[in-house]
CSV table of C-alpha atoms and ligand atoms in Angstrom, one decimal:
chain,number,residue,atom,x,y,z
A,1403,UNK,CA,-12.8,3.2,-71.0
A,1404,UNK,CA,-15.6,4.1,-73.6
A,1405,UNK,CA,-17.1,7.4,-73.0
A,1406,UNK,CA,-20.9,7.4,-73.2
A,1407,UNK,CA,-23.5,10.1,-72.7
A,1408,UNK,CA,-26.2,8.2,-70.6
A,1409,UNK,CA,-27.0,10.4,-67.7
A,1410,UNK,CA,-25.3,13.7,-66.8
A,1411,UNK,CA,-24.7,11.8,-63.4
A,1412,UNK,CA,-21.8,10.1,-65.1
A,1413,UNK,CA,-20.3,13.5,-65.9
A,1414,UNK,CA,-18.7,16.1,-63.3
A,1415,UNK,CA,-19.9,19.7,-63.1
A,1416,UNK,CA,-16.7,20.9,-64.8
A,1417,UNK,CA,-17.4,18.4,-67.6
A,1418,UNK,CA,-20.7,19.7,-68.0
A,1419,UNK,CA,-19.6,23.3,-67.9
A,1420,UNK,CA,-17.2,22.3,-70.7
A,1421,UNK,CA,-20.0,20.9,-72.8
A,1422,UNK,CA,-21.9,24.0,-72.3
A,1423,UNK,CA,-19.2,26.2,-73.3
A,1424,UNK,CA,-18.5,24.1,-76.4
A,1425,UNK,CA,-22.2,24.2,-77.3
A,1426,UNK,CA,-22.1,27.9,-77.1
A,1427,UNK,CA,-19.0,28.1,-79.5
A,1428,UNK,CA,-21.0,25.8,-81.9
A,1429,UNK,CA,-24.0,28.2,-81.7
A,1430,UNK,CA,-21.9,31.4,-82.1
A,1431,UNK,CA,-20.1,29.8,-85.1
A,1432,UNK,CA,-16.8,30.2,-83.2
A,1433,UNK,CA,-16.5,26.5,-83.7
A,1434,UNK,CA,-17.1,25.4,-87.1
A,1435,UNK,CA,-15.1,22.2,-86.9
A,1436,UNK,CA,-16.1,19.0,-88.6
A,1437,UNK,CA,-15.0,16.2,-86.4
A,1438,UNK,CA,-17.4,13.7,-87.9
A,1439,UNK,CA,-16.0,14.1,-91.4
A,1440,UNK,CA,-16.1,10.7,-93.0
A,1441,UNK,CA,-17.9,9.0,-90.1
A,1442,UNK,CA,-21.4,7.9,-89.7
A,1443,UNK,CA,-23.5,8.0,-86.5
A,1444,UNK,CA,-26.5,5.5,-85.9
A,1445,UNK,CA,-29.6,6.9,-84.6
A,1446,UNK,CA,-32.0,4.2,-83.4
A,1447,UNK,CA,-35.6,5.5,-82.4
A,1448,UNK,CA,-38.0,3.0,-80.7
A,1449,UNK,CA,-40.3,6.0,-80.2
A,1450,UNK,CA,-41.4,9.1,-82.1
A,1451,UNK,CA,-39.4,12.3,-82.0
A,1452,UNK,CA,-39.3,15.7,-83.7
A,1453,UNK,CA,-36.6,17.6,-81.8
A,1454,UNK,CA,-34.2,14.9,-81.0
A,1455,UNK,CA,-34.3,13.2,-84.4
A,1456,UNK,CA,-33.9,16.5,-86.4
A,1457,UNK,CA,-31.4,18.0,-84.5
A,1458,UNK,CA,-29.3,15.0,-84.1
A,1459,UNK,CA,-29.4,14.6,-88.1
A,1460,UNK,CA,-28.6,18.3,-88.7
A,1461,UNK,CA,-25.9,18.3,-86.0
A,1462,UNK,CA,-24.2,15.1,-87.6
A,1463,UNK,CA,-24.4,16.8,-91.0
A,1464,UNK,CA,-23.1,20.2,-89.7
A,1465,UNK,CA,-20.2,18.2,-88.0
A,1466,UNK,CA,-19.3,16.7,-91.4
A,1467,UNK,CA,-20.8,13.1,-90.7
A,1468,UNK,CA,-23.6,11.0,-92.0
A,1469,UNK,CA,-26.8,9.8,-90.0
A,1470,UNK,CA,-28.1,6.3,-90.1
A,1471,UNK,CA,-31.6,6.5,-88.7
A,1472,UNK,CA,-33.2,3.1,-87.7
A,1473,UNK,CA,-36.5,2.3,-86.3
A,1474,UNK,CA,-36.8,-1.1,-84.8
A,1475,UNK,CA,-40.0,-2.8,-85.9
A,1476,UNK,CA,-40.4,-0.3,-88.5
A,1477,UNK,CA,-37.6,0.3,-90.8
A,1478,UNK,CA,-35.2,-2.3,-89.0
A,1479,UNK,CA,-36.1,-5.7,-87.3
A,1480,UNK,CA,-38.0,-6.0,-84.1
A,1481,UNK,CA,-35.4,-6.2,-81.1
A,1482,UNK,CA,-35.2,-8.3,-78.2
A,1483,UNK,CA,-33.0,-6.9,-75.1
A,1484,UNK,CA,-33.4,-9.6,-72.6
A,1485,UNK,CA,-30.5,-11.9,-71.9
A,1486,UNK,CA,-31.0,-15.6,-72.2
A,1487,UNK,CA,-34.5,-15.7,-73.7
A,1488,UNK,CA,-35.8,-18.2,-76.2
A,1489,UNK,CA,-36.5,-15.9,-79.0
A,1490,UNK,CA,-39.5,-17.9,-80.5
A,1491,UNK,CA,-42.1,-14.7,-80.1
A,1492,UNK,CA,-42.3,-11.6,-82.3
A,1493,UNK,CA,-38.7,-10.3,-81.6
A,1494,UNK,CA,-36.5,-11.0,-84.9
A,1495,UNK,CA,-33.1,-9.8,-83.7
A,1496,UNK,CA,-31.2,-9.5,-80.5
A,1497,UNK,CA,-29.6,-6.4,-79.1
A,1498,UNK,CA,-26.4,-8.4,-78.7
A,1499,UNK,CA,-25.8,-8.4,-82.6
A,1500,UNK,CA,-27.7,-5.2,-83.5
A,1501,UNK,CA,-25.4,-3.1,-81.5
A,1502,UNK,CA,-22.3,-4.8,-82.4
A,1503,UNK,CA,-23.0,-4.8,-86.2
A,1504,UNK,CA,-23.8,-1.1,-85.9
A,1505,UNK,CA,-20.4,-0.6,-84.2
A,1506,UNK,CA,-18.5,-2.0,-87.3
A,1507,UNK,CA,-20.3,0.9,-89.5
A,1508,UNK,CA,-20.7,3.9,-87.1
A,1509,UNK,CA,-18.6,5.8,-84.8
A,1510,UNK,CA,-21.3,6.3,-82.2
A,1511,UNK,CA,-24.9,5.1,-81.5
A,1512,UNK,CA,-27.9,7.2,-80.2
A,1513,UNK,CA,-30.9,5.5,-78.9
A,1514,UNK,CA,-34.3,6.4,-77.8
A,1515,UNK,CA,-36.3,3.9,-75.8
A,1516,UNK,CA,-39.1,5.3,-73.6
A,1517,UNK,CA,-40.5,3.8,-70.5
A,1518,UNK,CA,-43.5,1.6,-71.4
A,1519,UNK,CA,-45.0,2.5,-67.9
A,1520,UNK,CA,-45.9,-1.0,-67.2
A,1521,UNK,CA,-43.5,-2.1,-64.4
A,1522,UNK,CA,-41.9,0.3,-62.4
A,1523,UNK,CA,-39.2,-1.8,-60.6
A,1524,UNK,CA,-38.2,-3.0,-64.1
A,1525,UNK,CA,-38.1,0.4,-66.0
A,1526,UNK,CA,-36.5,2.3,-63.3
A,1527,UNK,CA,-33.4,0.1,-64.2
A,1528,UNK,CA,-33.4,1.4,-67.8
A,1529,UNK,CA,-33.4,-2.1,-69.3
A,1530,UNK,CA,-33.1,-1.4,-72.9
A,1531,UNK,CA,-30.5,1.3,-72.6
A,1532,UNK,CA,-28.3,-0.9,-70.3
A,1533,UNK,CA,-28.7,-3.7,-72.9
A,1534,UNK,CA,-27.3,-1.3,-75.5
A,1535,UNK,CA,-24.4,-0.2,-73.1
A,1536,UNK,CA,-23.4,-3.8,-72.5
A,1537,UNK,CA,-22.9,-4.7,-76.0
A,1538,UNK,CA,-21.9,-1.3,-77.6
A,1539,UNK,CA,-18.2,-1.0,-78.4
A,1540,UNK,CA,-18.5,2.7,-79.6
A,1541,UNK,CA,-19.8,5.6,-77.6
A,1542,UNK,CA,-23.4,5.4,-76.9
A,1543,UNK,CA,-25.7,8.7,-76.5
A,1544,UNK,CA,-28.9,8.4,-74.6
A,1545,UNK,CA,-31.8,10.1,-76.8
A,1546,UNK,CA,-34.3,9.7,-73.9
A,1547,UNK,CA,-34.6,6.5,-72.1
A,1548,UNK,CA,-37.0,5.1,-69.5
A,1549,UNK,CA,-35.3,7.3,-66.8
A,1550,UNK,CA,-33.0,9.9,-68.5
A,1551,UNK,CA,-33.0,12.4,-71.1
A,1552,UNK,CA,-29.5,13.9,-70.7
A,1553,UNK,CA,-29.5,15.7,-74.1
A,1554,UNK,CA,-32.5,17.7,-73.2
A,1555,UNK,CA,-31.3,18.5,-69.7
A,1556,UNK,CA,-28.0,19.7,-71.2
A,1557,UNK,CA,-29.7,21.9,-73.5
A,1558,UNK,CA,-31.9,23.2,-70.7
A,1559,UNK,CA,-28.9,24.0,-68.4
A,1560,UNK,CA,-27.3,25.9,-71.6
A,1561,UNK,CA,-30.5,27.7,-72.0
A,1562,UNK,CA,-30.6,28.9,-68.4
A,1563,UNK,CA,-26.9,29.9,-68.7
A,1564,UNK,CA,-27.7,31.9,-72.0
A,1565,UNK,CA,-30.7,33.7,-70.3
A,1566,UNK,CA,-29.1,34.5,-66.9
A,1567,UNK,CA,-25.3,34.1,-67.3
A,1568,UNK,CA,-23.3,32.3,-64.4
A,1569,UNK,CA,-24.4,31.7,-61.0
A,1570,UNK,CA,-27.2,30.0,-59.0
A,1571,UNK,CA,-30.7,30.5,-60.1
A,1572,UNK,CA,-34.0,29.9,-58.4
A,1573,UNK,CA,-35.4,26.9,-60.6
A,1574,UNK,CA,-38.7,25.2,-60.1
A,1575,UNK,CA,-39.6,21.9,-61.8
A,1576,UNK,CA,-43.4,21.8,-61.7
A,1577,UNK,CA,-45.6,18.9,-62.5
A,1578,UNK,CA,-48.5,19.6,-64.7
A,1579,UNK,CA,-51.9,17.8,-65.6
A,1580,UNK,CA,-51.9,15.8,-68.9
A,1581,UNK,CA,-54.7,13.4,-70.0
A,1582,UNK,CA,-52.4,10.4,-69.8
A,1583,UNK,CA,-49.4,9.3,-67.7
A,1584,UNK,CA,-46.0,10.3,-69.4
A,1585,UNK,CA,-42.5,8.9,-68.6
A,1586,UNK,CA,-40.3,10.6,-66.1
A,1587,UNK,CA,-37.2,10.8,-67.9
A,1588,UNK,CA,-37.3,14.5,-68.7
A,1589,UNK,CA,-38.2,15.5,-64.9
A,1590,UNK,CA,-35.5,13.1,-63.7
A,1591,UNK,CA,-32.7,14.6,-65.9
A,1592,UNK,CA,-33.7,18.2,-65.6
A,1593,UNK,CA,-33.8,17.8,-61.5
A,1594,UNK,CA,-30.4,16.1,-61.7
A,1595,UNK,CA,-28.8,18.4,-64.0
A,1596,UNK,CA,-30.1,21.5,-62.1
A,1597,UNK,CA,-28.7,20.0,-59.0
A,1598,UNK,CA,-25.2,19.3,-60.4
A,1599,UNK,CA,-25.1,22.8,-61.7
A,1600,UNK,CA,-25.7,24.2,-58.2
A,1601,UNK,CA,-29.2,25.9,-58.9
A,1602,UNK,CA,-31.6,26.4,-56.1
A,1603,UNK,CA,-34.1,23.9,-57.2
A,1604,UNK,CA,-37.7,23.4,-56.1
A,1605,UNK,CA,-39.6,20.2,-57.2
A,1606,UNK,CA,-43.4,20.5,-57.1
A,1607,UNK,CA,-46.0,17.9,-57.5
A,1608,UNK,CA,-49.0,16.5,-56.1
A,1609,UNK,CA,-48.9,13.7,-53.5
A,1610,UNK,CA,-48.0,10.3,-55.1
A,1611,UNK,CA,-46.0,11.9,-58.0
A,1612,UNK,CA,-42.7,11.7,-56.2
A,1613,UNK,CA,-39.5,10.9,-58.3
A,1614,UNK,CA,-37.6,7.8,-57.7
A,1615,UNK,CA,-36.2,7.5,-54.2
A,1616,UNK,CA,-32.7,6.6,-55.3
A,1617,UNK,CA,-32.5,9.4,-57.8
A,1618,UNK,CA,-33.7,11.9,-55.3
A,1619,UNK,CA,-30.9,10.7,-53.1
A,1620,UNK,CA,-28.5,11.6,-56.0
A,1621,UNK,CA,-30.1,14.8,-56.8
A,1622,UNK,CA,-29.9,15.8,-53.1
A,1623,UNK,CA,-26.1,14.6,-52.9
A,1624,UNK,CA,-25.2,16.4,-56.2
A,1625,UNK,CA,-26.9,19.8,-54.9
A,1626,UNK,CA,-25.1,19.6,-51.5
A,1627,UNK,CA,-21.7,18.9,-53.5
A,1628,UNK,CA,-22.6,22.0,-55.5
A,1629,UNK,CA,-23.5,24.2,-52.5
A,1630,UNK,CA,-27.3,24.2,-53.0
A,1631,UNK,CA,-30.4,22.7,-51.7
A,1632,UNK,CA,-33.3,21.0,-53.1
A,1633,UNK,CA,-37.0,21.7,-51.9
A,1634,UNK,CA,-39.8,19.3,-52.6
A,1635,UNK,CA,-43.2,20.5,-52.1
A,1636,UNK,CA,-47.0,19.6,-53.0
A,1637,UNK,CA,-47.9,23.2,-52.9
A,1638,UNK,CA,-48.0,24.6,-56.7
A,1639,UNK,CA,-48.0,28.3,-55.4
A,1640,UNK,CA,-44.7,27.5,-53.4
A,1641,UNK,CA,-43.1,26.5,-56.7
A,1642,UNK,CA,-43.8,29.9,-58.5
A,1643,UNK,CA,-43.1,32.3,-55.6
A,1644,UNK,CA,-40.0,34.0,-56.6
A,1645,UNK,CA,-39.0,31.6,-59.4
A,1646,UNK,CA,-36.6,32.6,-61.7
A,1647,UNK,CA,-37.0,29.6,-63.9
A,1648,UNK,CA,-40.3,27.8,-64.2
A,1649,UNK,CA,-39.7,24.3,-65.9
A,1650,UNK,CA,-43.1,22.7,-66.5
A,1651,UNK,CA,-43.6,19.0,-67.2
A,1652,UNK,CA,-46.2,16.2,-66.8
A,1653,UNK,CA,-45.2,12.8,-65.7
A,1654,UNK,CA,-46.8,9.6,-64.5
A,1655,UNK,CA,-46.9,8.4,-60.9
A,1656,UNK,CA,-44.6,5.5,-60.3
A,1657,UNK,CA,-47.2,3.9,-58.1
A,1658,UNK,CA,-49.5,3.5,-61.1
A,1659,UNK,CA,-47.2,1.8,-63.7
A,1660,UNK,CA,-49.3,-0.9,-65.2
A,1661,UNK,CA,-52.5,0.8,-64.2
A,1662,UNK,CA,-52.9,4.1,-66.1
A,1663,UNK,CA,-56.7,4.3,-65.5
A,1664,UNK,CA,-55.8,4.6,-61.7
A,1665,UNK,CA,-53.2,7.3,-62.5
A,1666,UNK,CA,-55.9,9.2,-64.7
A,1667,UNK,CA,-58.5,9.0,-62.0
A,1668,UNK,CA,-56.0,10.2,-59.3
A,1669,UNK,CA,-54.5,13.2,-61.4
A,1670,UNK,CA,-58.1,14.4,-62.3
A,1671,UNK,CA,-58.5,16.9,-59.4
A,1672,UNK,CA,-55.1,18.5,-60.3
A,1673,UNK,CA,-56.0,19.6,-63.6
A,1674,UNK,CA,-56.9,23.3,-63.1
A,1675,UNK,CA,-54.7,23.9,-60.1
A,1676,UNK,CA,-51.5,22.8,-61.9
A,1677,UNK,CA,-51.7,24.5,-65.1
A,1678,UNK,CA,-49.2,27.1,-65.9
A,1679,UNK,CA,-51.1,30.4,-66.4
A,1680,UNK,CA,-50.7,34.2,-66.1
A,1681,UNK,CA,-51.6,34.4,-62.5
A,1682,UNK,CA,-49.0,31.9,-61.4
A,1683,UNK,CA,-46.3,33.4,-63.6
A,1684,UNK,CA,-47.1,36.7,-61.8
A,1685,UNK,CA,-45.8,35.1,-58.6
A,1686,UNK,CA,-42.3,34.8,-60.2
A,1687,UNK,CA,-39.5,37.4,-60.7
A,1688,UNK,CA,-40.2,40.1,-63.3
A,1689,UNK,CA,-37.3,38.5,-65.6
A,1690,UNK,CA,-38.4,35.0,-65.0
A,1691,UNK,CA,-38.7,32.5,-67.9
A,1692,UNK,CA,-40.9,29.6,-68.8
A,1693,UNK,CA,-39.6,26.4,-70.0
A,1694,UNK,CA,-40.7,23.1,-71.4
A,1695,UNK,CA,-38.9,20.2,-73.3
A,1696,UNK,CA,-41.8,20.2,-75.9
A,1697,UNK,CA,-44.0,18.8,-77.4
A,1698,UNK,CA,-46.4,20.6,-75.2
A,1699,UNK,CA,-50.3,20.4,-75.1
A,1700,UNK,CA,-51.4,24.1,-75.1
A,1701,UNK,CA,-54.1,25.1,-72.6
A,1702,UNK,CA,-53.4,22.0,-70.8
A,1703,UNK,CA,-49.9,22.1,-69.4
A,1704,UNK,CA,-49.6,25.9,-70.1
A,1705,UNK,CA,-51.9,28.6,-71.4
A,1706,UNK,CA,-51.4,30.2,-74.7
A,1707,UNK,CA,-50.9,33.4,-73.0
A,1708,UNK,CA,-47.8,32.2,-71.1
A,1709,UNK,CA,-46.2,30.1,-73.9
A,1710,UNK,CA,-46.7,33.1,-76.4
A,1711,UNK,CA,-45.4,35.7,-73.8
A,1712,UNK,CA,-41.7,37.1,-73.9
A,1713,UNK,CA,-41.1,34.8,-70.8
A,1714,UNK,CA,-41.3,31.7,-72.9
A,1715,UNK,CA,-38.0,30.4,-74.2
A,1716,UNK,CA,-39.3,27.1,-75.4
A,1717,UNK,CA,-38.0,27.6,-79.1
A,1718,UNK,CA,-34.6,28.7,-77.8
A,1719,UNK,CA,-34.5,25.7,-75.7
A,1720,UNK,CA,-35.4,23.5,-78.7
A,1721,UNK,CA,-32.8,25.1,-80.9
A,1722,UNK,CA,-30.1,24.5,-78.0
A,1723,UNK,CA,-30.6,20.7,-78.4
A,1724,UNK,CA,-28.7,21.2,-81.6
A,1725,UNK,CA,-25.7,22.8,-80.4
A,1726,UNK,CA,-25.6,20.8,-77.1
A,1727,UNK,CA,-25.7,17.6,-79.1
A,1728,UNK,CA,-23.0,18.9,-81.4
A,1729,UNK,CA,-20.8,19.4,-78.4
A,1730,UNK,CA,-21.5,15.9,-76.9
A,1731,UNK,CA,-20.9,14.2,-80.2
A,1732,UNK,CA,-17.6,16.2,-80.7
A,1733,UNK,CA,-16.4,15.3,-77.2
A,1734,UNK,CA,-17.3,11.7,-77.3
A,1735,UNK,CA,-15.5,11.3,-80.6
A,1736,UNK,CA,-12.5,13.2,-79.3
A,1737,UNK,CA,-12.2,10.8,-76.3
A,1738,UNK,CA,-12.6,7.9,-78.6
A,1739,UNK,CA,-9.7,9.2,-80.9
A,1740,UNK,CA,-7.6,9.8,-77.8
A,1741,UNK,CA,-8.1,6.1,-76.8
A,1742,UNK,CA,-7.2,4.8,-80.1
A,1743,UNK,CA,-4.1,6.9,-80.2
A,1744,UNK,CA,-3.0,5.5,-76.7
A,1745,UNK,CA,-3.8,2.0,-78.4
B,2052,CP,N1,-38.0,17.3,-76.3
B,2052,CP,C1,-37.7,16.2,-77.0
B,2052,CP,O1,-37.2,15.2,-76.8
B,2052,CP,O2,-38.6,16.3,-78.2
B,2052,CP,P1,-39.0,15.1,-79.3
B,2052,CP,O3,-39.7,14.1,-78.3
B,2052,CP,O4,-39.6,15.6,-80.4
B,2052,CP,O5,-37.6,14.5,-79.6
């Protein structure tokens, strides 16, 4: 069976540990292998990116390969992903052909496709990523979909490992105010990966900003399997008390998909209460770290003081995207090679 990297839920804790170990070897220079020599990888971006795009392009180069960057609706044709539709609208090409054609040129495909925040029931099923997975006959890498950003969460787990070493840490995922509703992929994937790695996870958000129910069940199950627990709170201070890792992120309420103005009105009272500032960080441990996937709005999500302090590891976290993704690509291509060897 084809190995994809769509969500860390498809990977065991041991496999994730293996990827982190590999990423650390790439980072230290111990592993300078070039498993992509002579191969190309397609990177499909429906949405903007700095870190994901640059780190994938650099990572592919450093592994000896070639990156083919495509932007549907920009530098390539507009794409339809739904099955059975009459394509007499504004979409020129179907994912069914797009993905299989790319598979004839490229050894793997990465795709970024954000939630449009219009229909919760539809988008929680990750329809565009699922369509890519249905047709792909080469490994597929999720570069952030409507529900998951596993490359980010692997780099996040690697960063926690680097800063604190092995073992369970007190990790808090903390909602933050933002002028507009944002997708939930990053908090979903961070919470899931932290649970899988056995960290003592607190998820803090205002009422109404709960993560997906099925995903929360998965997060709780994975935490239990890893010998840990997950605590959910609406009390922002509780998230900071004794935390070793503060992971800030804003996300939109699933109750307001399709009605952003209602979300904006609902979140307004939480602006000052939920910003990451010096006073809140003072509630954490002496060696705590501040994390954010970036891009971040300064003095909205986090104050200048905190993000510029010694506790902030946001730049290391961004660097680790490069090493983590090299580990992912090397592993997927190795699995693919083994499959071909087996005939
Ligand atoms: N964190 C992250 O995925 O950054 P970009 O959106 O810039 O790729």
